[in-house]
Short mmCIF file of C-alpha atoms in Angstrom, two decimals:
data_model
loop_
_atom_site.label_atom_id
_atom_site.label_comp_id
_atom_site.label_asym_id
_atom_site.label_seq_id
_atom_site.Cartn_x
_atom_site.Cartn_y
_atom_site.Cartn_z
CA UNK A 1 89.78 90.30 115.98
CA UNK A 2 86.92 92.44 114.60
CA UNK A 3 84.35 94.15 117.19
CA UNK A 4 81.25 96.26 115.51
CA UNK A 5 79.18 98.65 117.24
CA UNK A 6 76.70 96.19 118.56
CA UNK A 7 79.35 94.41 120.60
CA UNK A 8 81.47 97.58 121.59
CA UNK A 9 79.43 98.08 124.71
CA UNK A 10 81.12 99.23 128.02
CA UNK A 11 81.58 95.49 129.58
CA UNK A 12 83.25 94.01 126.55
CA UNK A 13 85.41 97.27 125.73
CA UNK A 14 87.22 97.33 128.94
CA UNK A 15 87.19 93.32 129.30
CA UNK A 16 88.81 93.22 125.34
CA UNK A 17 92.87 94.18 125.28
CA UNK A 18 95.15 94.02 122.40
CA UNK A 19 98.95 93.93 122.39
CA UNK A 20 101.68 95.56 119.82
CA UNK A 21 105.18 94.89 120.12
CA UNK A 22 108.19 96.80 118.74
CA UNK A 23 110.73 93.50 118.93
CA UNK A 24 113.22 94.99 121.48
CA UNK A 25 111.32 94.52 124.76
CA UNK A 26 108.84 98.06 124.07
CA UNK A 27 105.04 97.34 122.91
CA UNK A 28 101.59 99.23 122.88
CA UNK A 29 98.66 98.21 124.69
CA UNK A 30 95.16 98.99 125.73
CA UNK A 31 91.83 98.00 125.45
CA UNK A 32 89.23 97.86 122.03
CA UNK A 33 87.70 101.08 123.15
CA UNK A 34 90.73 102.70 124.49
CA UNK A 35 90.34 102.78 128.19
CA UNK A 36 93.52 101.60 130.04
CA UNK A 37 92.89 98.94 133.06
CA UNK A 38 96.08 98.27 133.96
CA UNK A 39 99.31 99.89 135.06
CA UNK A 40 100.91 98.21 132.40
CA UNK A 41 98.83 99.96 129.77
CA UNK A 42 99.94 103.04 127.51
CA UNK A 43 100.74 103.52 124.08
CA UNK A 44 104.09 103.56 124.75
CA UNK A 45 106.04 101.12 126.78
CA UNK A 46 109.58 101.49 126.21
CA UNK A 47 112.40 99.18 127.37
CA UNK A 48 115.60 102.00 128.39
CA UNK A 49 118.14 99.43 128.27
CA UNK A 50 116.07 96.59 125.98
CA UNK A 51 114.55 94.62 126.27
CA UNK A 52 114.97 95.44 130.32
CA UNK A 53 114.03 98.83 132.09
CA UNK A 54 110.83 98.76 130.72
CA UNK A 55 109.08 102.68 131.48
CA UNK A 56 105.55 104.00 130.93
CA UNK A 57 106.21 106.68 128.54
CA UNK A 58 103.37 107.69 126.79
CA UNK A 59 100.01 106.39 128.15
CA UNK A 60 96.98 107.17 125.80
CA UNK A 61 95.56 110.23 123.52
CA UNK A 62 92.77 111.77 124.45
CA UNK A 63 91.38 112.64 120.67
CA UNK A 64 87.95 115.46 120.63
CA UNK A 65 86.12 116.52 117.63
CA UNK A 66 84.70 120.22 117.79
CA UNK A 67 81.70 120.51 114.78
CA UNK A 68 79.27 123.31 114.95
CA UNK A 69 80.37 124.80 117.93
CA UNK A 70 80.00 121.12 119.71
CA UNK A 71 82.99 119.09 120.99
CA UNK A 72 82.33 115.79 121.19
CA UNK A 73 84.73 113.54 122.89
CA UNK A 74 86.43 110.10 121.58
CA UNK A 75 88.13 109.04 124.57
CA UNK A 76 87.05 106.84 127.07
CA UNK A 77 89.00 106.99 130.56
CA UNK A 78 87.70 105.25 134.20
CA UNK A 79 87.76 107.45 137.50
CA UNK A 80 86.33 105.59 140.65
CA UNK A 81 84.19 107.75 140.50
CA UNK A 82 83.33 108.21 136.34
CA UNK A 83 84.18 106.46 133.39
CA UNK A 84 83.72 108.70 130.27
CA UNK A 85 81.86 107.59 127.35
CA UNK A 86 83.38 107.68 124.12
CA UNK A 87 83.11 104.68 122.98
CA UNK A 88 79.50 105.76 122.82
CA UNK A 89 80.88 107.02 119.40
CA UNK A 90 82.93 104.33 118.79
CA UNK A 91 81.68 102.14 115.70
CA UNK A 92 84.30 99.74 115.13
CA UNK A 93 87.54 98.01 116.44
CA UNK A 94 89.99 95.75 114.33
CA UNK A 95 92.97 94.26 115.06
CA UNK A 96 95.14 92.08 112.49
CA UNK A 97 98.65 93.29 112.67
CA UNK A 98 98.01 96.67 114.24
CA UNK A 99 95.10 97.81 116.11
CA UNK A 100 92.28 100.29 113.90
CA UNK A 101 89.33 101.74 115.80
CA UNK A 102 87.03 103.81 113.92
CA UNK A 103 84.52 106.86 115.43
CA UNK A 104 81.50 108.53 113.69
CA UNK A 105 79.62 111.95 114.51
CA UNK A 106 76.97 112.74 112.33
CA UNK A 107 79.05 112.60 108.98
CA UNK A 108 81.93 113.04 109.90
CA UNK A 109 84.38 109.58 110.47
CA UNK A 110 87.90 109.39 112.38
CA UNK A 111 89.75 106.59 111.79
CA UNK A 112 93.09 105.68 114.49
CA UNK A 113 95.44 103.44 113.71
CA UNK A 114 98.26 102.56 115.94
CA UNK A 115 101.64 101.14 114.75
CA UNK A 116 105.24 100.57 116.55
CA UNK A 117 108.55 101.53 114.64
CA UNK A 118 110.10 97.94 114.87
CA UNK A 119 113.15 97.77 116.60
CA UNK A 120 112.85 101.43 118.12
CA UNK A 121 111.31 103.10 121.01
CA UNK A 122 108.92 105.11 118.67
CA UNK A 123 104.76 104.50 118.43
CA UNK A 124 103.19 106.51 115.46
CA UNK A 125 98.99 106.84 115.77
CA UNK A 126 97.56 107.79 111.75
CA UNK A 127 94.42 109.82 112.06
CA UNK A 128 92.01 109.78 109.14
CA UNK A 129 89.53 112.24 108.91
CA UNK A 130 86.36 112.73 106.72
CA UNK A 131 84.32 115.51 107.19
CA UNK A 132 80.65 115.82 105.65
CA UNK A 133 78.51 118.98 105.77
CA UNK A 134 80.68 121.39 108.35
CA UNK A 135 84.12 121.90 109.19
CA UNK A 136 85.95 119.92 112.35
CA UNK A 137 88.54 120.91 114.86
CA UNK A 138 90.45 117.73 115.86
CA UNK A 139 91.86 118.34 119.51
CA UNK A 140 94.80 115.49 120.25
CA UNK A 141 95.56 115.61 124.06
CA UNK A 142 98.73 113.56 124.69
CA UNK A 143 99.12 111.60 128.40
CA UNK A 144 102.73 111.58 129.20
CA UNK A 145 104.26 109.85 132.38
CA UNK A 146 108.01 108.77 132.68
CA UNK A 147 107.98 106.07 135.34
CA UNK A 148 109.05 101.89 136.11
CA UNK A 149 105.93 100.39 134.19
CA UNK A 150 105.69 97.90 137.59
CA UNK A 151 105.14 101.12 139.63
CA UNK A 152 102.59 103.72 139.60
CA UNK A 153 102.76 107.70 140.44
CA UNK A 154 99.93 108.43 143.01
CA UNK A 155 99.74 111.67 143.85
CA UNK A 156 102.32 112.87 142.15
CA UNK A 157 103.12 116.11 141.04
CA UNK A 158 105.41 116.70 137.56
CA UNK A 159 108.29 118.64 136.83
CA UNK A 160 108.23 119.41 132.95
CA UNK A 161 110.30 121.05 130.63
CA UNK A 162 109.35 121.75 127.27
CA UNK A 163 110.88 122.55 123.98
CA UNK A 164 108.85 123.90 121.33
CA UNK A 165 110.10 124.02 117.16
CA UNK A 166 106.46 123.68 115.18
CA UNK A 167 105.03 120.46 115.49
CA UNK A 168 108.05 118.73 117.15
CA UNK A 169 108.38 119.22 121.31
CA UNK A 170 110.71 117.76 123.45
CA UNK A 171 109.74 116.75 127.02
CA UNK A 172 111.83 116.36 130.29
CA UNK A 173 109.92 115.20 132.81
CA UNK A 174 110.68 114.91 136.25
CA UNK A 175 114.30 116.06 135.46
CA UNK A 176 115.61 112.88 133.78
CA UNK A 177 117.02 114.50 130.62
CA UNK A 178 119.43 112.13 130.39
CA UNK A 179 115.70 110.53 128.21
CA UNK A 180 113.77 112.82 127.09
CA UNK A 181 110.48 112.78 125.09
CA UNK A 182 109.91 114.09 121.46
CA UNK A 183 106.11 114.18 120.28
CA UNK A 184 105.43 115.56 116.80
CA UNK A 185 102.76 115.97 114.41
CA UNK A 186 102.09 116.09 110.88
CA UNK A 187 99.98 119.52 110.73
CA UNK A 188 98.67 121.46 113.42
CA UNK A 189 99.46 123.57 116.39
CA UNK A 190 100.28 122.93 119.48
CA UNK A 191 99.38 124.92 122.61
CA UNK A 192 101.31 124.11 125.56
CA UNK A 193 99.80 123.53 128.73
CA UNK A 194 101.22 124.49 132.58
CA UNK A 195 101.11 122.49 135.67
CA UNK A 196 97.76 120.15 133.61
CA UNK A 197 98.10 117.01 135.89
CA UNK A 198 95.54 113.68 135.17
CA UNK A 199 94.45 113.23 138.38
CA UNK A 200 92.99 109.45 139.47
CA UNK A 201 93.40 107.48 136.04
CA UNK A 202 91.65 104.04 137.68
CA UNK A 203 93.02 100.53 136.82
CA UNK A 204 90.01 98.21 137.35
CA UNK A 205 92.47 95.26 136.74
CA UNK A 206 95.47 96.43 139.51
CA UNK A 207 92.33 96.85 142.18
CA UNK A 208 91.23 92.89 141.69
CA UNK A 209 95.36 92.11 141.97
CA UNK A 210 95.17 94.21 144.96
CA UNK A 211 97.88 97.05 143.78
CA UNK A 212 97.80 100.57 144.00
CA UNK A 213 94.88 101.10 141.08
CA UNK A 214 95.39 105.16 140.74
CA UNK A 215 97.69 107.56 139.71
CA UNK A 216 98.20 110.96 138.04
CA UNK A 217 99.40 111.66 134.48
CA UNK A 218 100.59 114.68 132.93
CA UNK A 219 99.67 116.51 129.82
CA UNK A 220 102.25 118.90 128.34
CA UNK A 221 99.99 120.77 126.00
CA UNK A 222 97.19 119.22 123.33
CA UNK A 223 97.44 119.69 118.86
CA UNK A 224 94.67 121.34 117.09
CA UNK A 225 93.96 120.29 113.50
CA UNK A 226 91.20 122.37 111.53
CA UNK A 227 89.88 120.14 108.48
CA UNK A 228 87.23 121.76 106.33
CA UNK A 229 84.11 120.91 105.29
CA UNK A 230 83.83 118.29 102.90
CA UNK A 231 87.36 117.00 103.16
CA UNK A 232 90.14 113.78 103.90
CA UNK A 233 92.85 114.59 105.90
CA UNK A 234 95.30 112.40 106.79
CA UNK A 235 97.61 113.06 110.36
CA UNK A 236 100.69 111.03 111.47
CA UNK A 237 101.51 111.83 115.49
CA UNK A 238 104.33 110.61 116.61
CA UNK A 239 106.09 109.88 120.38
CA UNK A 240 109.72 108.48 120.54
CA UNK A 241 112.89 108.28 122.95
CA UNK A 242 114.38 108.85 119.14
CA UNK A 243 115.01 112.58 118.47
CA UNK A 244 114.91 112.32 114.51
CA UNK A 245 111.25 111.67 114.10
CA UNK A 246 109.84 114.43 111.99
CA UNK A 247 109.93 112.58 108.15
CA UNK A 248 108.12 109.40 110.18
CA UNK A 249 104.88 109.39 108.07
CA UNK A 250 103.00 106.80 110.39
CA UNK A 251 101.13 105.51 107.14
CA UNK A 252 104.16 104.44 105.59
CA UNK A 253 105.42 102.45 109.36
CA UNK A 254 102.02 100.75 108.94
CA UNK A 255 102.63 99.79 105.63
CA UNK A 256 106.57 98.70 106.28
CA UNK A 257 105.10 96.51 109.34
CA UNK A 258 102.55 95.09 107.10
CA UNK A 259 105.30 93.87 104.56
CA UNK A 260 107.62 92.78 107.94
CA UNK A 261 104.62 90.51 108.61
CA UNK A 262 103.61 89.28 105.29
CA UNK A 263 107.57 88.02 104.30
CA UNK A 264 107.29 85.77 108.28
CA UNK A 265 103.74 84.93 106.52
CA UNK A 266 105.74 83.69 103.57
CA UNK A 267 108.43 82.27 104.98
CA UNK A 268 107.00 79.89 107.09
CA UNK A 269 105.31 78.03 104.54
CA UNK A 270 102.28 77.68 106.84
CA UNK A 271 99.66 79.19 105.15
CA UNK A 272 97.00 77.31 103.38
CA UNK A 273 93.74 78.70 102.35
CA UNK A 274 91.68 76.39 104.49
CA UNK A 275 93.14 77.68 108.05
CA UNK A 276 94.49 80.75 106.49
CA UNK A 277 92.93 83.23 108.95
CA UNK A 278 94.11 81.19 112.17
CA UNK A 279 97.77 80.77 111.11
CA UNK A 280 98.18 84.24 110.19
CA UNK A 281 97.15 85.10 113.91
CA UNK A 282 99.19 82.80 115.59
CA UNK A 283 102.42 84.16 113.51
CA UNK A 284 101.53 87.54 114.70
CA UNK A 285 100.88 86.51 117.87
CA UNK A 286 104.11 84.55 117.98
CA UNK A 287 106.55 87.20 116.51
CA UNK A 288 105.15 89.73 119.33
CA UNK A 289 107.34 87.47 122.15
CA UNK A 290 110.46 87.85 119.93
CA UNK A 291 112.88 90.41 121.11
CA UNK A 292 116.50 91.60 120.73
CA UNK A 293 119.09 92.10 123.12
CA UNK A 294 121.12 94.77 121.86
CA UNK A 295 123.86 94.05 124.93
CA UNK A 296 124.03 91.14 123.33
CA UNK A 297 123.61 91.09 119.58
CA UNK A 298 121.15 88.13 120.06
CA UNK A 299 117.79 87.18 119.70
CA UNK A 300 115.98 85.83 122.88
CA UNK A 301 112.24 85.09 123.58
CA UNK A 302 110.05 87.16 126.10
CA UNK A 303 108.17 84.87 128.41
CA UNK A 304 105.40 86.90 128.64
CA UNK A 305 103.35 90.89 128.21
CA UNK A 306 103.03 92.92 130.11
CA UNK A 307 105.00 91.26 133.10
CA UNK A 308 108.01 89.50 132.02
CA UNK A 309 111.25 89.63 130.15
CA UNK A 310 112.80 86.34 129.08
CA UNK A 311 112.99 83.35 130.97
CA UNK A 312 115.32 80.26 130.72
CA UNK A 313 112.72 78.11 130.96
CA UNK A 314 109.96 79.20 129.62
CA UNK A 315 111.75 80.70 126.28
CA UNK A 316 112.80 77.72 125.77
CA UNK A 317 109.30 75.40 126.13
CA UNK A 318 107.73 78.11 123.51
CA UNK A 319 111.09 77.73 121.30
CA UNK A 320 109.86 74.88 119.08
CA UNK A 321 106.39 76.80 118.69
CA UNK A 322 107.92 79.99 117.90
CA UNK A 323 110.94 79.29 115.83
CA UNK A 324 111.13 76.19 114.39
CA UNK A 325 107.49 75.09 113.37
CA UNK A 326 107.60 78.46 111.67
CA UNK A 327 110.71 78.16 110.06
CA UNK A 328 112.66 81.18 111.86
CA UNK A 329 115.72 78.80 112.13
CA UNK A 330 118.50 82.04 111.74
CA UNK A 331 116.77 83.44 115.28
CA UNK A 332 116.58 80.17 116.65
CA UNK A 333 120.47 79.79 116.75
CA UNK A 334 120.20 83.19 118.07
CA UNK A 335 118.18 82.19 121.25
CA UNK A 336 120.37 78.85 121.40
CA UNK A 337 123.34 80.87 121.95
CA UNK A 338 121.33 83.68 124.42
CA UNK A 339 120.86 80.37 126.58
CA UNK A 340 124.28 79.39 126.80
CA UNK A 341 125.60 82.91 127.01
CA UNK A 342 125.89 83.05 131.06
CA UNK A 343 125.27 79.24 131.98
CA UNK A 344 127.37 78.91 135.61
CA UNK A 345 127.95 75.64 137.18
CA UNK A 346 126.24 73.81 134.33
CA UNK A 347 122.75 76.49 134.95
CA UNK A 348 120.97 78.14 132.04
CA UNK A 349 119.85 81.49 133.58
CA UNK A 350 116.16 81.20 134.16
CA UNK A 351 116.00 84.90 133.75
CA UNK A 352 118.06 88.36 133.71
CA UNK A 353 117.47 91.26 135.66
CA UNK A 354 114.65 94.06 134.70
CA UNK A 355 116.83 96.46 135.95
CA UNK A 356 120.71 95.55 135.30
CA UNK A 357 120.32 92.76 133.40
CA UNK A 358 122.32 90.22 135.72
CA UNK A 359 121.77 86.84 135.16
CA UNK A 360 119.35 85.01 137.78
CA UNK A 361 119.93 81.36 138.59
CA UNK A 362 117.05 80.03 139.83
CA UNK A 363 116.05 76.91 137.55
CA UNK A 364 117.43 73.59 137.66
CA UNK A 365 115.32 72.54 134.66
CA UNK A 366 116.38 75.11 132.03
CA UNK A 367 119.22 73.14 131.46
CA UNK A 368 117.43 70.03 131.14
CA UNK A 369 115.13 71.66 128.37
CA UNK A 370 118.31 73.37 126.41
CA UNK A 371 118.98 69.72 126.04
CA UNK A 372 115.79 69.01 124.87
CA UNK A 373 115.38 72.50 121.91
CA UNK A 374 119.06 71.90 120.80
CA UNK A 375 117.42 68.10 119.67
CA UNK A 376 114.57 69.23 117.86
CA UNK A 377 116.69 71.85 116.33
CA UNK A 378 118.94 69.66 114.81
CA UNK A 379 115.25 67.54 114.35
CA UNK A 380 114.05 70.13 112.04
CA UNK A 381 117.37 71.59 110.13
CA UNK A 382 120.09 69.07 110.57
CA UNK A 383 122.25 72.10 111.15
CA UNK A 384 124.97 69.21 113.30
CA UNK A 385 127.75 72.17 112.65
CA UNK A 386 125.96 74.59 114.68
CA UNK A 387 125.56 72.51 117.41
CA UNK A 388 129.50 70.93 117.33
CA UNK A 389 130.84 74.81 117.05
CA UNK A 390 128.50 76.60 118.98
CA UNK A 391 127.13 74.50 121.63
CA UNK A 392 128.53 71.27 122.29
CA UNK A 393 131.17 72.48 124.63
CA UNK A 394 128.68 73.94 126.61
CA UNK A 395 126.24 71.18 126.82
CA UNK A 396 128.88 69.06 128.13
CA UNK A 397 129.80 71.14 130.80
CA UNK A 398 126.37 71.05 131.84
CA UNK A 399 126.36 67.30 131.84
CA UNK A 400 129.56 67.84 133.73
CA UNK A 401 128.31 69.88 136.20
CA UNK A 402 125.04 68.09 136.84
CA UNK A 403 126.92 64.85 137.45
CA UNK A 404 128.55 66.64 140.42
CA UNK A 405 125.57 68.62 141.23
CA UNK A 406 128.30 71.77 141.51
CA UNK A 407 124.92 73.61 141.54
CA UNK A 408 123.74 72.39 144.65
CA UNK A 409 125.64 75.52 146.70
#
């Protein structure tokens, strides 16, 4: 997905989104030219029992360039009453496996990559900066909320805490330091802020659901990075629920998710030249719904971003898609035995609570379709041992159970 200048007007730039994961329930998520229109936007999106408990943690940066005495701002953020423009500046947006978008003022170009530590609650955002002629102040301004990402704060006033050692701060907000926030940055300082609330951050696409479409942010302070005339710098920033962040170097995370993808790439055995370009995508696509369940050392499959965690039945119509066409047969058994894990009176849980992770009965077809994936598993592996050790018993409980229709309480 490549967007140039000519087509990164104001209509397709908040009609355009783009999705990270971070393969525990967490992901990253916006639009091409950085406005969020949902609730279920931000940066960071972190599951606090994963993949369940999902909170907004982190919602966007708002990035300025001073030059010559002028700041010039990147961001672009909608108000019902303004939407700010910097995607007037904005001269290109790519996304392959992580999302680039790249800014130009005069000669000077700022490039922003954003990248997920996979399997932690972590987003890095790499800053590359070339200045021409004159000497640039970068100004990062950090958005932090700590809320349910179904919910939104409207009208609400934080309580923040702040740590301070260099480039590394630690955030309470609203008194739950039982998680707090660490932000760090490569180079820079950091100037905190006092009682700076975002007031009226407007989500055009909760207003057409009909939700609550505003609420107020915080920002705990903003980084300052001078780069000289006539120079590259490179900047890693950092937000986690992880307190060890400060050797993350966001450019090597890119490049360690870059070799993640490339070895599912070459594993599948799907690639051809011909439809190279299209296969690639739906991989990448395809390993975003893939999530672990740390409660339950297994794999399972989300049923769908940003709303939902995984579902009996629909994991398990995507299973052949996901897994076996592309040859991710180790996972597969994984999400086999997630299935069968809390079947009760012959039911495959069609879901499990986003907030204690109970198992919710409310499918009588999810067993019907376990019946169905467990086939074409043994269709594309011949793996019969798996199925006699791991599931059988199971499955013929469910028969079992169905025959007596023990789930009709």
């Amino acid at each position: 997905m490549k967007f140039t200048k000519e087509t990164l007007n104001l209509e397709n730039g908040l009609n355009k989104e783009w999705l990270i994961t971070n393969g525990i329930g967490g992901y990253s998520s916006s639009t091409i030219i950085g406005a969020n229109v949902r609730k279920y936007s931000g940066l960071l999106v972190a599951p606090l029992t994963p993949p369940a408990r999902r909170f907004l943690i982190l919602s966007k940066i708002d990035e300025s360039v001073e030059i010559r005495g002028r700041k010039y701002d990147l961001y672009t953020n909608v108000g019902k009453e303004y939407i700010s423009k910097g995607f007037e500046y904005q001269q290109e947006f790519e996304k392959e496996i992580v999302p680039t978008f790249k800014y130009k003022i005069g000669t000077t170009q700022i490039t922003k990559t954003i990248c997920m530590d996979y399997g932690k609650n972590t987003v890095g955002v790499y800053y590359k900066v070339k200045t021409g002629g004159a000497k640039a102040k970068l100004t990062l301004a950090p958005i932090v909320n700590f809320r349910d990402f179904h919910t939104v704060n409207e009208n609400h006033e934080f309580e923040l805490r702040q740590e301070i050692y260099k480039g590394k701060v630690k955030l309470v907000v609203d008194r739950n330091s039982q998680t707090p926030i660490y932000m760090h940055i490569s180079e820079g300082n950091y100037i905190e802020h006092q009682n700076d609330t975002f007031r009226n951050m407007f989500y055009i696409e909760e207003e057409k659901r009909g939700f609550s479409a505003e609420e107020n942010h915080v920002v705990p302070g903003v980084y300052e990075v001078e780069i000289p005339a006539k120079t590259e710098k490179e900047i890693s920033f950092v937000c986690s629920l992880e307190a060890n962040i400060e050797e993350i170097d966001v450019k090597d995370l890119i490049e360690k998710e870059t070799k993640r993808m490339q070895e599912i790439f070459d594993n599948s055995e799907l690639i051809d030249k011909k439809d190279e370009k299209l296969i690639k995508k739906l991989l990448i696509a395809s390993d975003n719904f893939i999530a672990y369940r740390p409660n339950f050392s297994l794999h399972t499959i989300i049923a769908g971003y940003p709303w939902f965690l995984d579902w009996g039945r629909d994991s398990l119509i995507a299973f052949e898609g996901l897994l076996l066409v592309t040859k991710r047969f180790e996972i597969a058994k994984e999400v086999l035995k997630t299935m069968i894990r809390d079947v009760k009176y012959g039911l495959v849980p069609n879901g499990y609570s986003g907030y204690d992770n109970r198992p919710l009965y409310n499918s009588v077809d999810a067993s019907l379709l376990l019946f169905e994936q467990v086939q074409k598993y043994i269709d594309y592996t011949g793996d019969y041992e798996f199925v006699k050790t791991q599931m059988y018993k199971t499955m013929e409980d469910v028969i079992e159970n169905y025959v007596k229709r023990s789930w009709c309480w």
